[in-house]
Short mmCIF file of C-alpha atoms and ligand atoms in Angstrom, two decimals:
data_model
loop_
_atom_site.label_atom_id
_atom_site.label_comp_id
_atom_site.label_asym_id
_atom_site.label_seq_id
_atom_site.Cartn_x
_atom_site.Cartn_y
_atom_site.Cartn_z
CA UNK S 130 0.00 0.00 0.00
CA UNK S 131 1.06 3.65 -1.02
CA UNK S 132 1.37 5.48 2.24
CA UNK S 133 0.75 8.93 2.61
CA UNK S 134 2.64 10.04 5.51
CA UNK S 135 1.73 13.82 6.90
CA UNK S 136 2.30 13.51 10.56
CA UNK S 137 5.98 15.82 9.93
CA UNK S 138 7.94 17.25 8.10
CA UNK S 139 10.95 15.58 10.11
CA UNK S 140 10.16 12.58 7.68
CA UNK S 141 11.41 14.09 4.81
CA UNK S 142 14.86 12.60 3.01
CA UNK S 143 18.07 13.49 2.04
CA UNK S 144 17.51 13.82 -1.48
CA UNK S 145 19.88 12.05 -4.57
CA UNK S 146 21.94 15.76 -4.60
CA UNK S 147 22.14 15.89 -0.89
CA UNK S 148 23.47 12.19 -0.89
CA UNK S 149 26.26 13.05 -3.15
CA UNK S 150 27.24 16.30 -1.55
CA UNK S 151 27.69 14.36 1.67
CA UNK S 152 29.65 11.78 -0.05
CA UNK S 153 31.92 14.26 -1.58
CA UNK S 154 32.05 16.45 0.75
CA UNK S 155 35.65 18.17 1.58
CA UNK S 156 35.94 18.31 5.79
CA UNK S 157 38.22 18.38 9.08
CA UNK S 158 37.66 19.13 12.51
CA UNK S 159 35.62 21.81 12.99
CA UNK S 160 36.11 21.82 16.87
CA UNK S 161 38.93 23.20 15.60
CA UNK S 162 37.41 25.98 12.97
CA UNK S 163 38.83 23.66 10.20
CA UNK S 164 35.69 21.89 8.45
CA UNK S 165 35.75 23.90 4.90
CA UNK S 166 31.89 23.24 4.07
CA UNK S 167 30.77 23.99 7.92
CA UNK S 168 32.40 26.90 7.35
CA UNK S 169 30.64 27.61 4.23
CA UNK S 170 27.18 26.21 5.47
CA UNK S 171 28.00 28.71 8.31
CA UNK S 172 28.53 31.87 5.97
CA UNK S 173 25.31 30.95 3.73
CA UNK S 174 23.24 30.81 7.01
CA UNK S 175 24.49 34.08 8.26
CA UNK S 176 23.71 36.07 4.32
CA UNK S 177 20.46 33.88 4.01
CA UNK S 178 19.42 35.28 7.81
CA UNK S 179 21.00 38.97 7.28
CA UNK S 180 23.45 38.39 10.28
CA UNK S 181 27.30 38.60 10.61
CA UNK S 182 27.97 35.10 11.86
CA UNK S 183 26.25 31.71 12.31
CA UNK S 184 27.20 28.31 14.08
CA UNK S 185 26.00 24.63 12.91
CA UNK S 186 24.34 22.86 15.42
CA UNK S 187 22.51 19.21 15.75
CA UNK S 188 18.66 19.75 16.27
CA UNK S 189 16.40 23.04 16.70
CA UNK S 190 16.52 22.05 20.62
CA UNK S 191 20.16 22.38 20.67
CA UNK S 192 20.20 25.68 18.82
CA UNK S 193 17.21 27.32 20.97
CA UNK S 194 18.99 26.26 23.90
CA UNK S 195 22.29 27.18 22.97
CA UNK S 196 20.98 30.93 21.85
CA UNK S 197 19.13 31.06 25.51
CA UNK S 198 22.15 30.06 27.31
CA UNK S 199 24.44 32.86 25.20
CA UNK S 200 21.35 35.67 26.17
CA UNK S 201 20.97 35.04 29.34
CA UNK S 202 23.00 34.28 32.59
CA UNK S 203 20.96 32.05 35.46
CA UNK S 204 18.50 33.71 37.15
CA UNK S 205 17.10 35.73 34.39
CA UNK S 206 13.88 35.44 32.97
CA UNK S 207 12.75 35.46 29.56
CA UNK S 208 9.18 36.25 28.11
CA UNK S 209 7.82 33.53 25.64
CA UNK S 210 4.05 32.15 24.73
CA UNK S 211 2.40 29.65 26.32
CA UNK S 212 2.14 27.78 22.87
CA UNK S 213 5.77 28.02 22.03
CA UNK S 214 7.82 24.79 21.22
CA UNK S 215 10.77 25.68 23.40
CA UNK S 216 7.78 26.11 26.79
CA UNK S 217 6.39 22.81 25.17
CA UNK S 218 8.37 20.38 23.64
CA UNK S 219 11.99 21.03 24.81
CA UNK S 220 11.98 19.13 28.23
CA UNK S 221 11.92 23.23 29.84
CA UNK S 222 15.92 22.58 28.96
CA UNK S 223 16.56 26.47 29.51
CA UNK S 224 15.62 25.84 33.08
CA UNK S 225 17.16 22.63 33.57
CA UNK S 226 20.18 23.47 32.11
CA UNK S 227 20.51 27.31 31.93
CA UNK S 228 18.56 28.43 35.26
CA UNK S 229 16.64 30.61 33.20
CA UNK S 230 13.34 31.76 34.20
CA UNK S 231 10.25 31.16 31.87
CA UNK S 232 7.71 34.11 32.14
CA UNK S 233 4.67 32.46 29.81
CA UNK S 234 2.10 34.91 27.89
CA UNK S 235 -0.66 33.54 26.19
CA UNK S 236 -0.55 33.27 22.35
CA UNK S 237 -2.74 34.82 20.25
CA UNK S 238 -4.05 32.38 17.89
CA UNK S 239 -1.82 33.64 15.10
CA UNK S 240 0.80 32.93 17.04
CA UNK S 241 2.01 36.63 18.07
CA UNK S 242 2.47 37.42 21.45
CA UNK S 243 0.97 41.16 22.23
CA UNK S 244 3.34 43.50 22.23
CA UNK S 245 1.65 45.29 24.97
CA UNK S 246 1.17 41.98 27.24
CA UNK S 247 5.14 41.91 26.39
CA UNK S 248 5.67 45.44 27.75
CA UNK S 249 3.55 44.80 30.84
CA UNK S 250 5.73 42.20 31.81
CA UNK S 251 8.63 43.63 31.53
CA UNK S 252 10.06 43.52 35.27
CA UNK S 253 11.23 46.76 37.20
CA UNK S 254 14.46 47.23 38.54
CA UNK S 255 13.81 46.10 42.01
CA UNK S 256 15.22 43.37 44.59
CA UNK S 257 12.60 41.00 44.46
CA UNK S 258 12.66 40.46 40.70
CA UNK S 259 14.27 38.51 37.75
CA UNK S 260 15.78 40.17 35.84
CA UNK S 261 13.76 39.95 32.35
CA UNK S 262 16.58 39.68 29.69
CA UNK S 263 14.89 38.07 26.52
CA UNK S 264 11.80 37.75 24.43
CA UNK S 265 11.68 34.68 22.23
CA UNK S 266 9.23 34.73 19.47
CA UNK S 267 8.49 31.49 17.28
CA UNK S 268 8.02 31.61 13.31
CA UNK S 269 6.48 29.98 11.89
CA UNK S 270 4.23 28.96 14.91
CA UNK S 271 4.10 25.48 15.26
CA UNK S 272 1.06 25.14 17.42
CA UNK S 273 -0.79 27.91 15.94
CA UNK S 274 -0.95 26.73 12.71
CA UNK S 275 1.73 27.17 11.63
CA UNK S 276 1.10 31.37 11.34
CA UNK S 277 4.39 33.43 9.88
CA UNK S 278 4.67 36.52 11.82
CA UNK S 279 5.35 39.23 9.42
CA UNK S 280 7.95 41.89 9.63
CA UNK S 281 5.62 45.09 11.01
CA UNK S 282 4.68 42.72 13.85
CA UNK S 283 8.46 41.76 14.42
CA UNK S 284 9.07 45.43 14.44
CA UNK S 285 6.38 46.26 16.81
CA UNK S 286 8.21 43.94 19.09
CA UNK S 287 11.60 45.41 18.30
CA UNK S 288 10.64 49.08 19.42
CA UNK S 289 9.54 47.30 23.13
CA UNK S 290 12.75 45.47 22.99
CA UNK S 291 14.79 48.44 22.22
CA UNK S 292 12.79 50.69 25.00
CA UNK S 293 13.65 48.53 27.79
CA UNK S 294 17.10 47.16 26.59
CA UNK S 295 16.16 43.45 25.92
CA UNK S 296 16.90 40.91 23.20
CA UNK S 297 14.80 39.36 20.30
CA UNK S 298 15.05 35.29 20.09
CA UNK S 299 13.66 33.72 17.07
CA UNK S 300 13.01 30.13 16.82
CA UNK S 301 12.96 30.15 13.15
CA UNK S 302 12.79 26.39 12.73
CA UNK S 303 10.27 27.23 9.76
CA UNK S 304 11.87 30.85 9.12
CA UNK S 305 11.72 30.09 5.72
CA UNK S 306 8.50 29.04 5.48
CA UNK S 307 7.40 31.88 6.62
CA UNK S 308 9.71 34.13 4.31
CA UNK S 309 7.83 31.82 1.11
CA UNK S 310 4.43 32.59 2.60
CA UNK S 311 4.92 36.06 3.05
CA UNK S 312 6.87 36.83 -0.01
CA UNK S 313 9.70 38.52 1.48
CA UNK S 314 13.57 37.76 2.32
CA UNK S 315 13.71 35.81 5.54
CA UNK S 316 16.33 38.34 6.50
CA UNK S 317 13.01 41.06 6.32
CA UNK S 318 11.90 39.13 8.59
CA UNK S 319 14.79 38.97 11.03
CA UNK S 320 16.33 42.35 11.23
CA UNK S 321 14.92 43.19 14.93
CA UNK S 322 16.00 39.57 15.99
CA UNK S 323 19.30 39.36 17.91
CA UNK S 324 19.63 35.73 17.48
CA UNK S 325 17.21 33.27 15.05
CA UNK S 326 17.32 29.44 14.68
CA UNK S 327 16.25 27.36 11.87
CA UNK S 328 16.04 24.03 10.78
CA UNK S 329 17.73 22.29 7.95
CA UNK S 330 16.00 18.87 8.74
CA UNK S 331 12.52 20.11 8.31
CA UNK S 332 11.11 20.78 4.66
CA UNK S 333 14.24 21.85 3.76
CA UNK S 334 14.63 17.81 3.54
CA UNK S 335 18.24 17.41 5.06
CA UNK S 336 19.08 14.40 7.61
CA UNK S 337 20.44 16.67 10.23
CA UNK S 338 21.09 20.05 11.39
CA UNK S 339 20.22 23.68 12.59
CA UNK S 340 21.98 26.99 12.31
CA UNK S 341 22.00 29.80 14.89
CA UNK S 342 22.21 33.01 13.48
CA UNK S 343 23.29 36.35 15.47
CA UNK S 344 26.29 38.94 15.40
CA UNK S 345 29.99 37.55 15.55
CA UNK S 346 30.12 38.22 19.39
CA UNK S 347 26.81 36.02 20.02
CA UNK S 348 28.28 33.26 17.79
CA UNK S 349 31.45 33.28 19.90
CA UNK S 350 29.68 33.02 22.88
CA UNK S 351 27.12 30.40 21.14
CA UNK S 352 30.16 28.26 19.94
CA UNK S 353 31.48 28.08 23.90
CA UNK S 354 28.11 26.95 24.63
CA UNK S 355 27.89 24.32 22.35
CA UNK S 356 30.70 22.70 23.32
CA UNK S 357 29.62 22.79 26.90
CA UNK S 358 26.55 21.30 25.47
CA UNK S 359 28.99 18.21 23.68
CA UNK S 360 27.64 19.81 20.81
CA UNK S 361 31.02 20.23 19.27
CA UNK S 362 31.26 18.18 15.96
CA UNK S 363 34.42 17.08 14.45
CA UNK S 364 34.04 16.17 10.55
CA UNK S 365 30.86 17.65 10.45
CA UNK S 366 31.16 18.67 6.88
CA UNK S 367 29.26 15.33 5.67
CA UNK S 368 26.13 16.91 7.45
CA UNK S 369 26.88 20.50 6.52
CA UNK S 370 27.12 19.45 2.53
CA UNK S 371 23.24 18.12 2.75
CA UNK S 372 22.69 21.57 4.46
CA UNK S 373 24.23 23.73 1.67
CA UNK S 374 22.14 21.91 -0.91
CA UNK S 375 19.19 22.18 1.47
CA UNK S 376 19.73 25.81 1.32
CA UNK S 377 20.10 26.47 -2.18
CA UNK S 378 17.83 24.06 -3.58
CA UNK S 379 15.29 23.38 -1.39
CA UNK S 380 13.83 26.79 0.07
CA UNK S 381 11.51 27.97 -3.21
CA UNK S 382 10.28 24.82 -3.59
CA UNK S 383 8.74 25.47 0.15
CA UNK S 384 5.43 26.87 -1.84
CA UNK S 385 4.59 23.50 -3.44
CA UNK S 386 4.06 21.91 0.62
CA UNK S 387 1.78 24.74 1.26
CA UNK S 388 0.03 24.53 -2.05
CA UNK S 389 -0.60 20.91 -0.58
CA UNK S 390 -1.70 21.78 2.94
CA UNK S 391 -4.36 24.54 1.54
CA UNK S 392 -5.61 22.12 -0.94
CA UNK S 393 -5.62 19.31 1.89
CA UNK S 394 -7.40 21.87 4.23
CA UNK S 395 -10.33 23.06 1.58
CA UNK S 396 -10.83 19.28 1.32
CA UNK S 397 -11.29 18.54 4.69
CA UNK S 398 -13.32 21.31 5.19
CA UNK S 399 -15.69 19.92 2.80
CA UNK S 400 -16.44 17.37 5.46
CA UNK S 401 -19.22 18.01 7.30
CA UNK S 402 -17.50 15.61 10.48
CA UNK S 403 -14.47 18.13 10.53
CA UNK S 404 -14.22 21.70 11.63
CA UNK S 405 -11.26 23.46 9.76
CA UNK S 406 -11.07 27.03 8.13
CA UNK S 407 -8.48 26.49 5.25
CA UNK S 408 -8.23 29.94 5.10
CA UNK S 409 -6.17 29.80 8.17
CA UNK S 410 -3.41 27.66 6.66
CA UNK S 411 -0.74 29.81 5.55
CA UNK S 412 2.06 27.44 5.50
CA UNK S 413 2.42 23.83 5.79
CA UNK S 414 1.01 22.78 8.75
CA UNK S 415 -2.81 22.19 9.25
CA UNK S 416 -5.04 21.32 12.57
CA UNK S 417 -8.72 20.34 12.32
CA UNK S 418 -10.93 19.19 14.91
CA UNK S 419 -12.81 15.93 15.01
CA UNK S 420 -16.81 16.48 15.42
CA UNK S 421 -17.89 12.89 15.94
CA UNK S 422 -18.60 11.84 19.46
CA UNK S 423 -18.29 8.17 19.18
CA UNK S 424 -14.35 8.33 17.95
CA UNK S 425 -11.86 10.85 19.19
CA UNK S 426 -8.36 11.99 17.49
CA UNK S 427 -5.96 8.71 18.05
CA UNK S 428 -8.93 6.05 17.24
CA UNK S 429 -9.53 8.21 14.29
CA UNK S 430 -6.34 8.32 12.83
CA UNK S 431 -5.38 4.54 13.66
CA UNK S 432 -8.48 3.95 11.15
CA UNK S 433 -6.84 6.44 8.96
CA UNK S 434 -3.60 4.82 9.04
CA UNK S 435 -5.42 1.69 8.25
CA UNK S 436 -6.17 3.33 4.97
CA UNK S 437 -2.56 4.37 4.02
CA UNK S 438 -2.83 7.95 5.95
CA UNK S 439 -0.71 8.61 8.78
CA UNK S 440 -1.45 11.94 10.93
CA UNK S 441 -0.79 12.88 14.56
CA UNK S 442 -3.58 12.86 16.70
CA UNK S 443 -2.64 16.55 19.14
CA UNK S 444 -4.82 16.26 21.54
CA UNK S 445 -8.56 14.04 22.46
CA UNK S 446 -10.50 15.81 19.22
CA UNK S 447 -7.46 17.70 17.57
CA UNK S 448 -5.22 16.38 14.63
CA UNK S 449 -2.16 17.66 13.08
CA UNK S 450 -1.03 17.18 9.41
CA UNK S 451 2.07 18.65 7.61
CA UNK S 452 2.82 18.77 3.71
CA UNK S 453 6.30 18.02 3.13
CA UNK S 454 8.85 16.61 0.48
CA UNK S 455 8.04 14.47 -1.80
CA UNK S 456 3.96 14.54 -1.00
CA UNK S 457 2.38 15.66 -4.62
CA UNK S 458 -0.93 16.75 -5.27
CA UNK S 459 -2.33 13.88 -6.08
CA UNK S 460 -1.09 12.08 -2.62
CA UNK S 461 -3.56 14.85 -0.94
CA UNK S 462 -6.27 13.36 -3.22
CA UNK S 463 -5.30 10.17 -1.93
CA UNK S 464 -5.86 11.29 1.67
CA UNK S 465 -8.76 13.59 1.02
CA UNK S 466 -10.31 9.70 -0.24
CA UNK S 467 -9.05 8.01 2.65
CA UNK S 468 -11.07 10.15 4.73
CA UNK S 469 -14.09 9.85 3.12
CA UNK S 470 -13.76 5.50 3.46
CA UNK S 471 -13.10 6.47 7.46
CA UNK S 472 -15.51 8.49 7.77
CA UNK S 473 -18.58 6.36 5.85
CA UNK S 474 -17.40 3.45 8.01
C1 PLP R 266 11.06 21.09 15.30
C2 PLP R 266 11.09 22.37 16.04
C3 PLP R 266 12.11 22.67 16.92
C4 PLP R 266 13.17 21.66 17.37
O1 PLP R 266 13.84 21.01 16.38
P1 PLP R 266 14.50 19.56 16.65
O2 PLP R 266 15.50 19.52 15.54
O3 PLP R 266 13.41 18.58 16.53
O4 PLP R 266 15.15 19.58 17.98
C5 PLP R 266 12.10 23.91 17.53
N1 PLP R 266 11.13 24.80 17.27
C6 PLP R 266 10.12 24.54 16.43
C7 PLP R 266 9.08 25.57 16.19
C8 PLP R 266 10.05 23.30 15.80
O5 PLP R 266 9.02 23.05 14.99
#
């Protein structure tokens, strides 16, 4: 059976170029600065993000928490949304590791935090306090849809940042989604951010692998904490190549996933069991909610999965799919039918 897998874009492949790259691809030890095409993956990051310097990392956890660590000293607090991946999925690592304190503001369901709500909790300069040192900001949101924030937002943000002397994180996993669904320069998008992650391993299709992004300084101080991390690679230049042709091949063809997820979503919302507003899906990620009392989200999509569809069920009546590399057109046909065999029993 043909599966149609859509429960992440982490399931996407090296592709044939990628696979070559990394076989050919010139290296040393880059613990000691000396791994020629992490030092080129490095420099494409940095232009592609508008920033002076960037640093290769192993997963979007690593580089969020790396970036946190190099912000902030222990003790400090940092403002982020209560639908954010790094309060959600990342084991609360700046804590556990970094000592950081989380202050959590609830997102709006675009995924911005309000820049007001960001001001107001902002602390004073008094003994009892943390001392608030960072705002992270996530885009494209994960859990809300997968929403890009767009640059006038991020530069609403930047004038509270500026006012009270704090720094901009972005977790950027899907930076470049956003960039492709907003029709700008992910660096547009970026130029109030002091730091930004992003994902190679995502849609961009490589096996491994996220940049941070920030000026040289940050970097330096990033690169000490990635070794303290044991995040310091030696002939990491197999990895890097896949991320170079990630980079320059993979990024415009971003607009085909989300091409899929709208077309997936207007489907679906054709179904009068579902509750989904495809107009909402900006990017490649799509939630709908389950309106069928006798079978919540998991028993819904193990039946799905029966059919050759694999989603994630997100919570007892919520389901998440992503569009990703190689999914075509017609494989969202082939889902949109799947669902209608599940759903006439
Ligand atoms: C996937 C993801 C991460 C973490 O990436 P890993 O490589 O899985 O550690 C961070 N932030 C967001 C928004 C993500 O979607």
């Amino acid at each position: 059976m043909h599966i149609v897998d859509l429960r992440s874009d982490t399931l996407t492949q090296p592709t044939e170029a990628m696979r070559r790259a990394m076989a050919e691809a010139e290296v040393g030890d880059d613990v000691f600065g000396e791994d020629p095409t992490v030092r080129r993956l490095e420099e494409m990051a940095a232009d592609r993000t508008g920033k002076e310097a960037a640093l290769f990392v192993s997963s979007g956890t690593m580089a969020n928490l790396v970036s946190e660590l190099t912000h902030c000293r222990r003790g400090d607090e940092m403002i982020l949304g209560d639908q954010a991946h790094i309060f959600y999925y990342e084991q609360g690592g700046s804590a556990a590791v970094g000592g950081i304190h989380p202050r959590i503001l609830p997102n709006l369901p675009d995924g911005r935090l309000d820049p007001d709500a960001i001001e107001a909790a902002v602390r004073p300069d008094d003994v009892h306090f943390p001392i608030t040192r960072l705002i992270v900001l996530e885009n494209t949101h994960n859990r809300c849809g997968g929403a890009p924030l767009d640059a006038a937002y991020m530069g609403d943000v930047g004038k509270v940042a500026q006012k009270h002397g704090l720094k901009i994180h972005v977790d950027g996993a899907r930076i470049f989604n956003a960039a492709i669904a907003l029709g700008v320069e992910a660096k547009q998008l970026l130029t109030d951010a002091d730091s930004v992650s992003f994902c190679l391993s995502k849609g961009l299709c490589a096996p491994v692998g996220s940049l941070v992004c920030g000026s040289k300084d940050f970097i330096d101080g990033a690169r000490r904490n990635r070794k303290l991390l044991g995040g310091g690679m030696r002939q990491a230049g197999v990895l890097a190549a896949a991320g170079i042709v990630a980079l320059t091949e993979m990024v415009d063809r971003l607009v085909e996933d989300h091409a899929n997820a709208r077309k997936l979503a207007e489907g679906l919302a054709g179904m009068a069991e579902l509750r989904i507003d495809p107009l909402g899906v900006r990017t490649n990620i799509l939630y709908f909610e389950l309106d069928i009392p006798s079978l919540d989200a998991p028993a819904f999509t193990q039946r799905l999965a029966g059919e050759g569809v694999r989603m994630l069920p997100t919570g007892p009546r919520q389901i998440r799919a992503v569009a990703h590399h190689p999914l075509t057109s017609a494989d969202m046909d082939a889902a949109l039918d799947a669902f209608r065999r599940v759903l006439a029993g």
